Short mmCIF file of C-alpha atoms in Angstrom, two decimals:
data_model
loop_
_atom_site.label_atom_id
_atom_site.label_comp_id
_atom_site.label_asym_id
_atom_site.label_seq_id
_atom_site.Cartn_x
_atom_site.Cartn_y
_atom_site.Cartn_z
CA UNK A 493 -10.69 -18.37 2.69
CA UNK A 494 -11.75 -15.81 -0.02
CA UNK A 495 -8.99 -13.64 -1.36
CA UNK A 496 -9.47 -10.01 -2.85
CA UNK A 497 -8.50 -9.05 -6.30
CA UNK A 498 -6.54 -5.96 -7.13
CA UNK A 499 -8.34 -2.61 -7.81
CA UNK A 500 -9.31 -2.17 -11.46
CA UNK A 501 -8.17 0.72 -13.60
CA UNK A 502 -11.60 2.36 -13.47
CA UNK A 503 -11.64 3.46 -9.80
CA UNK A 504 -8.02 4.68 -10.12
CA UNK A 505 -9.03 6.73 -13.19
CA UNK A 506 -11.78 8.60 -11.22
CA UNK A 507 -9.44 9.04 -8.21
CA UNK A 508 -6.78 10.58 -10.48
CA UNK A 509 -9.25 12.97 -12.03
CA UNK A 510 -10.36 14.13 -8.50
CA UNK A 511 -6.80 14.49 -7.40
CA UNK A 512 -6.05 16.59 -10.46
CA UNK A 513 -8.98 18.82 -9.74
CA UNK A 514 -7.89 19.43 -6.07
CA UNK A 515 -4.22 19.97 -7.09
CA UNK A 516 -5.31 22.59 -9.63
CA UNK A 517 -7.29 24.51 -6.91
CA UNK A 518 -4.36 24.47 -4.61
CA UNK A 519 -1.89 25.75 -7.32
CA UNK A 520 -4.52 28.46 -8.30
CA UNK A 521 -4.72 29.58 -4.70
CA UNK A 522 -0.83 29.58 -4.32
CA UNK A 523 -1.18 27.48 -1.28
CA UNK A 524 1.75 25.42 0.32
CA UNK A 525 1.09 22.11 1.92
CA UNK A 526 1.58 23.77 5.32
CA UNK A 527 -1.11 26.41 4.57
CA UNK A 528 -3.49 23.87 3.16
CA UNK A 529 -3.01 21.77 6.32
CA UNK A 530 -3.54 24.70 8.63
CA UNK A 531 -6.68 25.90 6.88
CA UNK A 532 -8.34 22.61 6.42
CA UNK A 533 -7.58 20.66 9.34
CA UNK A 534 -6.03 17.84 7.60
CA UNK A 535 -2.28 17.07 8.02
CA UNK A 536 0.38 17.64 5.17
CA UNK A 537 1.02 13.99 4.66
CA UNK A 538 -2.72 13.38 4.25
CA UNK A 539 -2.91 16.03 1.53
CA UNK A 540 0.27 14.61 -0.10
CA UNK A 541 -1.62 11.24 -0.48
CA UNK A 542 -4.89 12.96 -1.50
CA UNK A 543 -3.21 15.10 -4.26
CA UNK A 544 -1.05 12.36 -5.26
CA UNK A 545 -3.94 10.06 -6.02
CA UNK A 546 -2.61 7.34 -3.62
CA UNK A 547 -5.98 7.50 -1.38
CA UNK A 548 -9.29 9.11 -1.62
CA UNK A 549 -9.71 12.33 0.47
CA UNK A 550 -12.87 12.37 2.59
CA UNK A 551 -15.88 14.54 1.68
CA UNK A 552 -15.21 17.12 4.34
CA UNK A 553 -11.54 17.63 2.94
CA UNK A 554 -12.99 18.32 -0.52
CA UNK A 555 -15.37 20.77 0.73
CA UNK A 556 -12.79 22.52 2.87
CA UNK A 557 -10.39 22.93 -0.14
CA UNK A 558 -13.31 24.24 -2.23
CA UNK A 559 -14.29 26.74 0.46
CA UNK A 560 -10.78 28.42 0.88
CA UNK A 561 -10.40 28.47 -2.82
CA UNK A 562 -13.79 30.41 -3.39
CA UNK A 563 -14.92 27.43 -5.62
CA UNK A 564 -18.39 25.93 -5.91
CA UNK A 565 -18.02 22.38 -4.37
CA UNK A 566 -20.82 20.82 -6.27
CA UNK A 567 -18.92 19.59 -9.23
CA UNK A 568 -16.08 18.30 -6.98
CA UNK A 569 -18.49 16.39 -4.69
CA UNK A 570 -20.18 14.84 -7.67
CA UNK A 571 -16.73 13.53 -9.00
CA UNK A 572 -15.88 12.48 -5.38
CA UNK A 573 -19.10 10.52 -5.14
CA UNK A 574 -18.36 8.69 -8.32
CA UNK A 575 -14.76 7.92 -7.35
CA UNK A 576 -15.73 6.63 -4.05
CA UNK A 577 -18.40 4.42 -5.61
CA UNK A 578 -16.13 2.90 -8.04
CA UNK A 579 -13.29 2.58 -5.59
CA UNK A 580 -15.35 0.70 -3.11
CA UNK A 581 -16.72 -1.57 -5.84
CA UNK A 582 -13.25 -2.22 -7.27
CA UNK A 583 -12.48 -5.29 -5.06
CA UNK A 584 -14.59 -8.37 -5.40
CA UNK A 585 -14.04 -11.54 -3.32
CA UNK A 586 -12.71 -14.64 -5.34
CA UNK A 587 -13.44 -17.90 -3.78
CA UNK A 588 -10.41 -20.19 -3.22
CA UNK A 589 -10.58 -23.56 -4.97
CA UNK A 590 -11.36 -26.34 -2.48
CA UNK A 591 -9.21 -29.42 -2.22
CA UNK A 592 -10.51 -32.60 -3.67
CA UNK A 593 -10.83 -35.33 -1.11
CA UNK A 594 -9.58 -37.88 -3.52
CA UNK A 595 -7.37 -37.80 -6.64
CA UNK A 596 -8.98 -40.71 -8.07
CA UNK A 597 -11.89 -40.25 -10.43
CA UNK A 598 -15.26 -41.38 -9.15
CA UNK A 599 -16.84 -44.17 -11.16
CA UNK A 600 -19.47 -43.20 -13.72
CA UNK A 601 -22.80 -44.58 -12.86
CA UNK A 602 -24.14 -47.22 -15.28
CA UNK A 603 -26.98 -46.11 -17.52
CA UNK A 604 -30.35 -47.18 -16.31
CA UNK A 605 -32.63 -49.13 -18.66
CA UNK A 606 -35.62 -47.23 -17.48
CA UNK A 607 -34.16 -43.78 -18.53
CA UNK A 608 -32.47 -41.18 -16.39
CA UNK A 609 -32.64 -41.01 -12.78
CA UNK A 610 -34.23 -38.04 -10.76
CA UNK A 611 -30.74 -36.80 -9.67
CA UNK A 612 -29.59 -36.88 -13.35
CA UNK A 613 -32.66 -34.85 -14.41
CA UNK A 614 -31.99 -32.35 -11.61
CA UNK A 615 -28.10 -32.03 -12.74
CA UNK A 616 -29.35 -31.45 -16.37
CA UNK A 617 -31.84 -28.58 -15.26
CA UNK A 618 -29.04 -26.97 -13.10
CA UNK A 619 -26.51 -26.78 -16.10
CA UNK A 620 -29.21 -25.04 -18.31
CA UNK A 621 -29.97 -22.29 -15.74
CA UNK A 622 -27.67 -19.17 -16.28
CA UNK A 623 -25.39 -18.13 -13.43
CA UNK A 624 -26.97 -15.67 -11.08
CA UNK A 625 -25.46 -12.08 -10.53
CA UNK A 626 -24.52 -11.46 -14.33
CA UNK A 627 -27.29 -8.90 -14.89
CA UNK A 628 -26.68 -6.72 -11.69
CA UNK A 629 -22.99 -6.61 -12.58
CA UNK A 630 -23.72 -5.28 -16.00
CA UNK A 631 -26.25 -2.74 -14.58
CA UNK A 632 -23.55 -1.46 -11.94
CA UNK A 633 -21.03 -1.00 -14.84
CA UNK A 634 -23.57 0.91 -16.90
CA UNK A 635 -24.59 3.14 -13.98
CA UNK A 636 -20.81 3.97 -13.30
CA UNK A 637 -20.24 4.76 -16.98
CA UNK A 638 -23.23 7.01 -17.14
CA UNK A 639 -22.21 8.81 -13.89
CA UNK A 640 -18.59 9.37 -15.17
CA UNK A 641 -19.82 10.82 -18.40
CA UNK A 642 -22.21 13.26 -16.57
CA UNK A 643 -19.43 14.42 -14.39
CA UNK A 644 -17.15 14.91 -17.52
CA UNK A 645 -19.85 16.81 -19.23
CA UNK A 646 -20.45 19.13 -16.26
CA UNK A 647 -16.75 19.87 -15.93
CA UNK A 648 -16.36 20.61 -19.63
CA UNK A 649 -19.37 23.03 -19.53
CA UNK A 650 -18.16 24.77 -16.43
CA UNK A 651 -14.72 25.20 -17.88
CA UNK A 652 -16.33 26.93 -20.85
CA UNK A 653 -18.44 29.13 -18.87
CA UNK A 654 -15.54 30.27 -16.59
CA UNK A 655 -13.30 30.96 -19.57
CA UNK A 656 -16.00 33.22 -21.14
CA UNK A 657 -16.37 35.09 -17.90
CA UNK A 658 -12.70 35.64 -17.70
CA UNK A 659 -12.37 36.96 -21.18
CA UNK A 660 -15.35 39.34 -20.73
CA UNK A 661 -13.81 40.72 -17.47
CA UNK A 662 -10.42 41.33 -19.01
CA UNK A 663 -11.99 43.17 -22.04
CA UNK A 664 -14.80 45.10 -20.19
CA UNK A 665 -12.75 47.93 -18.78
CA UNK A 666 -13.63 49.88 -15.62
CA UNK A 667 -17.36 50.21 -16.25
CA UNK A 668 -17.78 46.30 -16.87
CA UNK A 669 -20.06 44.50 -14.47
CA UNK A 670 -18.90 40.95 -13.37
CA UNK A 671 -21.32 38.46 -12.10
CA UNK A 672 -21.08 34.81 -10.94
CA UNK A 673 -23.70 32.29 -12.14
CA UNK A 674 -25.82 30.54 -9.47
CA UNK A 675 -24.66 27.30 -8.05
CA UNK A 676 -26.01 24.15 -9.59
CA UNK A 677 -27.40 23.34 -6.10
CA UNK A 678 -30.07 26.02 -6.25
CA UNK A 679 -28.41 28.53 -3.94
CA UNK A 680 -29.04 32.26 -4.41
CA UNK A 681 -26.74 34.09 -6.90
CA UNK A 682 -24.00 36.48 -5.71
CA UNK A 683 -24.86 40.23 -6.06
CA UNK A 684 -23.72 41.92 -9.18
CA UNK A 685 -21.53 44.99 -8.74
CA UNK A 686 -21.01 47.77 -11.41
CA UNK A 687 -18.02 50.16 -11.34
CA UNK A 688 -19.15 53.77 -11.72
CA UNK A 689 -15.66 55.62 -11.34
CA UNK A 690 -15.85 59.29 -10.54
CA UNK A 691 -13.57 61.83 -8.81
CA UNK A 692 -14.94 63.79 -5.90
CA UNK A 693 -12.91 66.46 -3.99
CA UNK A 694 -9.72 64.90 -5.41
CA UNK A 695 -10.52 61.24 -4.40
CA UNK A 696 -11.62 58.49 -6.69
CA UNK A 697 -14.83 56.35 -5.90
CA UNK A 698 -16.60 53.61 -7.71
CA UNK A 699 -20.08 54.20 -6.43
CA UNK A 700 -20.27 50.88 -4.29
CA UNK A 701 -18.79 51.97 -1.03
CA UNK A 702 -17.29 55.24 0.28
CA UNK A 703 -15.33 53.57 3.10
CA UNK A 704 -11.71 54.80 3.64
CA UNK A 705 -10.47 52.81 6.65
CA UNK A 706 -12.32 49.29 6.51
CA UNK A 707 -9.75 46.71 6.98
CA UNK A 708 -10.01 43.78 4.37
CA UNK A 709 -7.96 40.64 3.87
CA UNK A 710 -7.98 37.40 2.19
CA UNK A 711 -11.44 35.51 2.59
CA UNK A 712 -13.64 38.72 3.10
CA UNK A 713 -16.43 39.60 0.90
CA UNK A 714 -19.01 42.34 0.26
CA UNK A 715 -19.34 45.88 -1.26
CA UNK A 716 -16.13 47.20 0.24
CA UNK A 717 -14.18 44.52 -1.58
CA UNK A 718 -15.92 45.26 -4.75
CA UNK A 719 -15.12 48.88 -4.29
CA UNK A 720 -11.44 48.18 -3.80
CA UNK A 721 -11.51 45.81 -6.92
CA UNK A 722 -13.01 48.62 -8.97
CA UNK A 723 -10.26 51.14 -7.77
CA UNK A 724 -7.58 48.53 -8.46
CA UNK A 725 -8.88 48.28 -12.04
CA UNK A 726 -8.93 51.97 -12.37
CA UNK A 727 -5.22 52.05 -11.39
CA UNK A 728 -4.34 49.62 -14.18
CA UNK A 729 -4.08 46.52 -12.05
CA UNK A 730 -6.54 43.57 -12.68
CA UNK A 731 -8.07 42.07 -9.66
CA UNK A 732 -9.96 39.52 -11.71
CA UNK A 733 -13.72 39.77 -11.61
CA UNK A 734 -15.64 42.52 -9.75
CA UNK A 735 -17.35 39.86 -7.56
CA UNK A 736 -16.96 41.30 -4.09
CA UNK A 737 -14.76 38.32 -2.90
CA UNK A 738 -11.34 38.88 -1.71
CA UNK A 739 -9.67 35.98 -3.40
CA UNK A 740 -6.09 35.08 -4.50
CA UNK A 741 -6.34 37.36 -7.60
CA UNK A 742 -7.47 40.29 -5.70
CA UNK A 743 -4.80 39.67 -2.98
CA UNK A 744 -2.11 39.60 -5.82
CA UNK A 745 -3.39 42.93 -7.25
CA UNK A 746 -3.42 44.62 -3.65
CA UNK A 747 0.22 43.67 -3.30
CA UNK A 748 1.19 45.00 -6.68
CA UNK A 749 -0.62 48.28 -5.69
CA UNK A 750 1.20 48.51 -2.34
CA UNK A 751 4.66 47.91 -3.94
CA UNK A 752 3.88 50.67 -6.43
CA UNK A 753 2.91 53.09 -3.55
CA UNK A 754 5.84 52.30 -1.47
CA UNK A 755 3.74 50.56 1.19
CA UNK A 756 4.33 47.16 2.95
CA UNK A 757 3.07 44.58 0.56
CA UNK A 758 1.12 42.43 2.96
CA UNK A 759 -1.86 41.77 0.64
CA UNK A 760 -4.37 43.30 3.19
CA UNK A 761 -6.23 46.68 2.67
CA UNK A 762 -6.11 49.26 5.58
CA UNK A 763 -6.32 52.96 5.82
CA UNK A 764 -2.81 53.52 4.03
CA UNK A 765 -3.86 51.13 1.14
CA UNK A 766 -7.34 53.02 0.93
CA UNK A 767 -5.49 56.28 0.65
CA UNK A 768 -3.47 54.97 -2.16
CA UNK A 769 -6.31 53.55 -4.01
CA UNK A 770 -8.54 56.83 -3.79
CA UNK A 771 -5.60 59.17 -4.38
#
């Protein structure tokens, strides 16, 4: 019977990197395990295993967490593919040694005066042939190493770009325009919104939307969200970037504005919150 060897350190390393990225998204969105299970369709115990690195999450779970965290899933899916490939190839069957039918050594054949026999020549030829399967194993290891290096490079470049965007958004002031780079998969870039703050008839407007009663909550997007983000920044509360996406930073800023105005801090924008933003 063949037995299986333990998983090597390489698949566990990629799985830990994936778990660390997913845990960072969960913490950034301030999601509890119960909220994470309710919004992705996977149980709390499953997420505990995924985020703890004890098992690989399915591709759908990675996409679901990226979606609710307003994150481009391309880099996570690339890391998930490498982790899955190395995890599946981490176990190799090792044949068990067969029992010898006899403990006594077999008698060595007497040398033939006419030279080596045909069977002896075949044995010499077999021992001079290299073992099969060595080259494919080396090729697989090289492909895995190249894939891991590419994923690490993509993550490093993405972190640098996000840090630069965050710094420019914080230093740009009310008139700064925030844009999100197009996804690596070739999807269309998100629209760019520019805050043009002006006061009309005693009310503040940012020049993106003139709504005063549209209800907005976590996960919404569009010009109304960008208008609210501009007005939050005018009031001295940073919502992050002016990207038109109602994410965790925007929700936190709305709650701060509601507390300041004496409203119920539910993190959702309604007529009363619009009145406080425009007043």
